[in-house]
Amino acid sequence: MSALLVTGTDTGVGKTFVACALATALRQRGRRVAVMKPVETGVEGEPADALALRAAAADPAPLGDICPYRLRAPLAPAVAARLEGVTIDVARLVALVARRRQDADVLLVEGAGGLLVPLDARHSVALEGPLKRACVL
């Protein structure tokens, strides 16, 4: 079970597009693909990125496993969570990534915002912390 973290330099740079293209290509090659968008911000109603990922991967997992944190404010996850009184539990995300890795041949994890965007006061998605280690191939 491999995992790949898709990240970029900012919001709106094409992470979802690339992750969906990867999911589609891997499925066309007969791979079972699971997806995650651990934190999606700027969500009004349904999480559009997570839904696009789930469709591209044909991932049957519950939306809560694909996108456990959905925040309204279109800000860095740590800031949006603080404004909404939500605590992002990084240990929970790491455990979910580990479990989702078992569900498929490849797990695609899409980050939020840019490379250094904080999840909380101590962890960013891409450059430090346990989430990165959980996604290492």
PDB file of C-alpha atoms in Angstrom:
ATOM      1  CA  MET A   1       0.000   0.000   0.000  1.00  0.00           C
ATOM      2  CA  SER A   2       1.567   3.216  -1.197  1.00  0.00           C
ATOM      3  CA  ALA A   3       0.575   6.743  -0.283  1.00  0.00           C
ATOM      4  CA  LEU A   4       1.212   9.963  -2.139  1.00  0.00           C
ATOM      5  CA  LEU A   5       0.768  13.466  -0.733  1.00  0.00           C
ATOM      6  CA  VAL A   6      -0.333  16.010  -3.351  1.00  0.00           C
ATOM      7  CA  THR A   7       0.509  19.544  -2.285  1.00  0.00           C
ATOM      8  CA  GLY A   8       1.260  22.854  -3.935  1.00  0.00           C
ATOM      9  CA  THR A   9       2.166  26.446  -3.315  1.00  0.00           C
ATOM     10  CA  ASP A  10      -1.245  27.899  -2.484  1.00  0.00           C
ATOM     11  CA  THR A  11      -5.001  27.473  -2.743  1.00  0.00           C
ATOM     12  CA  GLY A  12      -6.308  27.183  -6.288  1.00  0.00           C
ATOM     13  CA  VAL A  13      -3.078  26.008  -7.935  1.00  0.00           C
ATOM     14  CA  GLY A  14      -4.461  22.685  -9.190  1.00  0.00           C
ATOM     15  CA  LYS A  15      -3.929  20.157  -6.392  1.00  0.00           C
ATOM     16  CA  THR A  16      -7.404  18.687  -6.839  1.00  0.00           C
ATOM     17  CA  PHE A  17      -7.018  18.586 -10.621  1.00  0.00           C
ATOM     18  CA  VAL A  18      -3.684  16.743 -10.333  1.00  0.00           C
ATOM     19  CA  ALA A  19      -4.940  14.367  -7.634  1.00  0.00           C
ATOM     20  CA  CYS A  20      -8.037  13.532  -9.702  1.00  0.00           C
ATOM     21  CA  ALA A  21      -5.898  12.965 -12.802  1.00  0.00           C
ATOM     22  CA  LEU A  22      -3.614  10.658 -10.821  1.00  0.00           C
ATOM     23  CA  ALA A  23      -6.605   8.762  -9.411  1.00  0.00           C
ATOM     24  CA  THR A  24      -8.095   8.332 -12.871  1.00  0.00           C
ATOM     25  CA  ALA A  25      -4.790   7.184 -14.390  1.00  0.00           C
ATOM     26  CA  LEU A  26      -4.135   4.715 -11.590  1.00  0.00           C
ATOM     27  CA  ARG A  27      -7.659   3.287 -11.857  1.00  0.00           C
ATOM     28  CA  GLN A  28      -7.225   2.889 -15.627  1.00  0.00           C
ATOM     29  CA  ARG A  29      -4.161   0.787 -14.840  1.00  0.00           C
ATOM     30  CA  GLY A  30      -6.191  -1.481 -12.589  1.00  0.00           C
ATOM     31  CA  ARG A  31      -5.094  -0.040  -9.253  1.00  0.00           C
ATOM     32  CA  ARG A  32      -7.479   0.307  -6.319  1.00  0.00           C
ATOM     33  CA  VAL A  33      -7.292   3.973  -5.283  1.00  0.00           C
ATOM     34  CA  ALA A  34      -8.352   5.524  -1.987  1.00  0.00           C
ATOM     35  CA  VAL A  35      -8.338   9.287  -1.475  1.00  0.00           C
ATOM     36  CA  MET A  36      -8.265  11.771   1.377  1.00  0.00           C
ATOM     37  CA  LYS A  37      -8.577  15.500   1.800  1.00  0.00           C
ATOM     38  CA  PRO A  38      -7.903  15.578   5.558  1.00  0.00           C
ATOM     39  CA  VAL A  39      -8.928  19.232   5.908  1.00  0.00           C
ATOM     40  CA  GLU A  40     -10.952  21.204   3.404  1.00  0.00           C
ATOM     41  CA  THR A  41     -11.553  24.887   4.056  1.00  0.00           C
ATOM     42  CA  GLY A  42     -13.911  27.287   2.328  1.00  0.00           C
ATOM     43  CA  VAL A  43     -16.684  24.690   2.496  1.00  0.00           C
ATOM     44  CA  GLU A  44     -20.240  25.915   2.077  1.00  0.00           C
ATOM     45  CA  GLY A  45     -22.424  22.831   2.072  1.00  0.00           C
ATOM     46  CA  GLU A  46     -20.585  19.856   0.615  1.00  0.00           C
ATOM     47  CA  PRO A  47     -16.765  19.666   0.321  1.00  0.00           C
ATOM     48  CA  ALA A  48     -16.254  20.053  -3.444  1.00  0.00           C
ATOM     49  CA  ASP A  49     -12.611  18.919  -3.540  1.00  0.00           C
ATOM     50  CA  ALA A  50     -13.268  15.798  -1.483  1.00  0.00           C
ATOM     51  CA  LEU A  51     -16.280  14.902  -3.627  1.00  0.00           C
ATOM     52  CA  ALA A  52     -14.238  15.335  -6.828  1.00  0.00           C
ATOM     53  CA  LEU A  53     -11.494  13.113  -5.420  1.00  0.00           C
ATOM     54  CA  ARG A  54     -13.985  10.442  -4.341  1.00  0.00           C
ATOM     55  CA  ALA A  55     -15.590  10.424  -7.790  1.00  0.00           C
ATOM     56  CA  ALA A  56     -12.270  10.253  -9.649  1.00  0.00           C
ATOM     57  CA  ALA A  57     -11.080   7.363  -7.492  1.00  0.00           C
ATOM     58  CA  ALA A  58     -14.479   5.643  -7.319  1.00  0.00           C
ATOM     59  CA  ASP A  59     -13.705   5.465  -3.606  1.00  0.00           C
ATOM     60  CA  PRO A  60     -16.670   3.976  -1.722  1.00  0.00           C
ATOM     61  CA  ALA A  61     -15.493   5.239   1.685  1.00  0.00           C
ATOM     62  CA  PRO A  62     -17.769   7.465   3.741  1.00  0.00           C
ATOM     63  CA  LEU A  63     -17.184  11.176   3.165  1.00  0.00           C
ATOM     64  CA  GLY A  64     -16.209  11.496   6.837  1.00  0.00           C
ATOM     65  CA  ASP A  65     -13.218   9.218   6.208  1.00  0.00           C
ATOM     66  CA  ILE A  66     -12.240  11.023   3.023  1.00  0.00           C
ATOM     67  CA  CYS A  67     -12.618  14.515   4.481  1.00  0.00           C
ATOM     68  CA  PRO A  68     -12.852  14.445   8.278  1.00  0.00           C
ATOM     69  CA  TYR A  69     -12.497  18.216   8.750  1.00  0.00           C
ATOM     70  CA  ARG A  70     -14.672  20.616   6.747  1.00  0.00           C
ATOM     71  CA  LEU A  71     -14.360  24.262   7.678  1.00  0.00           C
ATOM     72  CA  ARG A  72     -16.309  27.245   6.355  1.00  0.00           C
ATOM     73  CA  ALA A  73     -13.637  29.937   6.420  1.00  0.00           C
ATOM     74  CA  PRO A  74     -11.397  29.962   3.306  1.00  0.00           C
ATOM     75  CA  LEU A  75      -8.272  30.242   5.434  1.00  0.00           C
ATOM     76  CA  ALA A  76      -5.376  28.083   6.566  1.00  0.00           C
ATOM     77  CA  PRO A  77      -6.772  25.058   8.427  1.00  0.00           C
ATOM     78  CA  ALA A  78      -5.372  26.133  11.810  1.00  0.00           C
ATOM     79  CA  VAL A  79      -6.876  29.618  11.482  1.00  0.00           C
ATOM     80  CA  ALA A  80     -10.250  28.404  10.173  1.00  0.00           C
ATOM     81  CA  ALA A  81     -10.433  25.761  12.910  1.00  0.00           C
ATOM     82  CA  ARG A  82      -9.644  28.290  15.634  1.00  0.00           C
ATOM     83  CA  LEU A  83     -12.350  30.668  14.325  1.00  0.00           C
ATOM     84  CA  GLU A  84     -14.891  27.837  14.337  1.00  0.00           C
ATOM     85  CA  GLY A  85     -13.888  26.392  17.707  1.00  0.00           C
ATOM     86  CA  VAL A  86     -12.629  23.163  16.120  1.00  0.00           C
ATOM     87  CA  THR A  87      -9.515  21.293  17.186  1.00  0.00           C
ATOM     88  CA  ILE A  88      -7.777  19.423  14.384  1.00  0.00           C
ATOM     89  CA  ASP A  89      -6.604  16.170  15.927  1.00  0.00           C
ATOM     90  CA  VAL A  90      -3.431  15.338  13.995  1.00  0.00           C
ATOM     91  CA  ALA A  91      -3.099  11.935  15.696  1.00  0.00           C
ATOM     92  CA  ARG A  92      -6.603  11.091  14.454  1.00  0.00           C
ATOM     93  CA  LEU A  93      -5.586  12.091  10.925  1.00  0.00           C
ATOM     94  CA  VAL A  94      -2.452   9.944  11.097  1.00  0.00           C
ATOM     95  CA  ALA A  95      -4.497   6.937  12.240  1.00  0.00           C
ATOM     96  CA  LEU A  96      -7.040   7.532   9.480  1.00  0.00           C
ATOM     97  CA  VAL A  97      -4.288   7.785   6.852  1.00  0.00           C
ATOM     98  CA  ALA A  98      -2.822   4.496   8.106  1.00  0.00           C
ATOM     99  CA  ARG A  99      -6.233   2.818   7.950  1.00  0.00           C
ATOM    100  CA  ARG A 100      -7.054   4.245   4.520  1.00  0.00           C
ATOM    101  CA  ARG A 101      -3.693   3.010   3.193  1.00  0.00           C
ATOM    102  CA  GLN A 102      -4.934  -0.506   3.889  1.00  0.00           C
ATOM    103  CA  ASP A 103      -8.083   0.053   1.803  1.00  0.00           C
ATOM    104  CA  ALA A 104      -6.350   0.270  -1.572  1.00  0.00           C
ATOM    105  CA  ASP A 105      -3.205  -0.173  -3.631  1.00  0.00           C
ATOM    106  CA  VAL A 106      -2.568   3.590  -3.540  1.00  0.00           C
ATOM    107  CA  LEU A 107      -3.778   6.312  -1.188  1.00  0.00           C
ATOM    108  CA  LEU A 108      -3.774   9.852  -2.595  1.00  0.00           C
ATOM    109  CA  VAL A 109      -3.833  12.547   0.094  1.00  0.00           C
ATOM    110  CA  GLU A 110      -4.509  16.113  -1.006  1.00  0.00           C
ATOM    111  CA  GLY A 111      -3.163  18.857   1.239  1.00  0.00           C
ATOM    112  CA  ALA A 112      -4.815  22.195   1.961  1.00  0.00           C
ATOM    113  CA  GLY A 113      -3.337  25.448   0.685  1.00  0.00           C
ATOM    114  CA  GLY A 114       0.415  25.653   0.316  1.00  0.00           C
ATOM    115  CA  LEU A 115       3.401  23.673   1.437  1.00  0.00           C
ATOM    116  CA  LEU A 116       3.737  25.281   4.873  1.00  0.00           C
ATOM    117  CA  VAL A 117       0.058  25.733   5.726  1.00  0.00           C
ATOM    118  CA  PRO A 118      -0.475  24.866   9.401  1.00  0.00           C
ATOM    119  CA  LEU A 119      -2.896  22.227  10.628  1.00  0.00           C
ATOM    120  CA  ASP A 120      -2.410  23.377  14.204  1.00  0.00           C
ATOM    121  CA  ALA A 121       0.199  25.251  16.233  1.00  0.00           C
ATOM    122  CA  ARG A 122       2.796  22.484  15.773  1.00  0.00           C
ATOM    123  CA  HIS A 123       2.109  20.693  12.488  1.00  0.00           C
ATOM    124  CA  SER A 124       1.929  21.525   8.796  1.00  0.00           C
ATOM    125  CA  VAL A 125       0.675  19.114   6.176  1.00  0.00           C
ATOM    126  CA  ALA A 126       3.772  18.716   4.039  1.00  0.00           C
ATOM    127  CA  LEU A 127       7.057  19.573   5.663  1.00  0.00           C
ATOM    128  CA  GLU A 128       6.877  18.334   9.221  1.00  0.00           C
ATOM    129  CA  GLY A 129       5.031  16.147  11.596  1.00  0.00           C
ATOM    130  CA  PRO A 130       3.334  12.798  11.635  1.00  0.00           C
ATOM    131  CA  LEU A 131       1.005  13.271   8.656  1.00  0.00           C
ATOM    132  CA  LYS A 132       3.953  13.567   6.293  1.00  0.00           C
ATOM    133  CA  ARG A 133       5.550  10.450   7.754  1.00  0.00           C
ATOM    134  CA  ALA A 134       2.274   8.568   7.390  1.00  0.00           C
ATOM    135  CA  CYS A 135       2.241   9.397   3.660  1.00  0.00           C
ATOM    136  CA  VAL A 136       5.861   8.492   2.873  1.00  0.00           C
ATOM    137  CA  LEU A 137       6.044   5.879   0.134  1.00  0.00           C
TER     138      LEU A 137
END
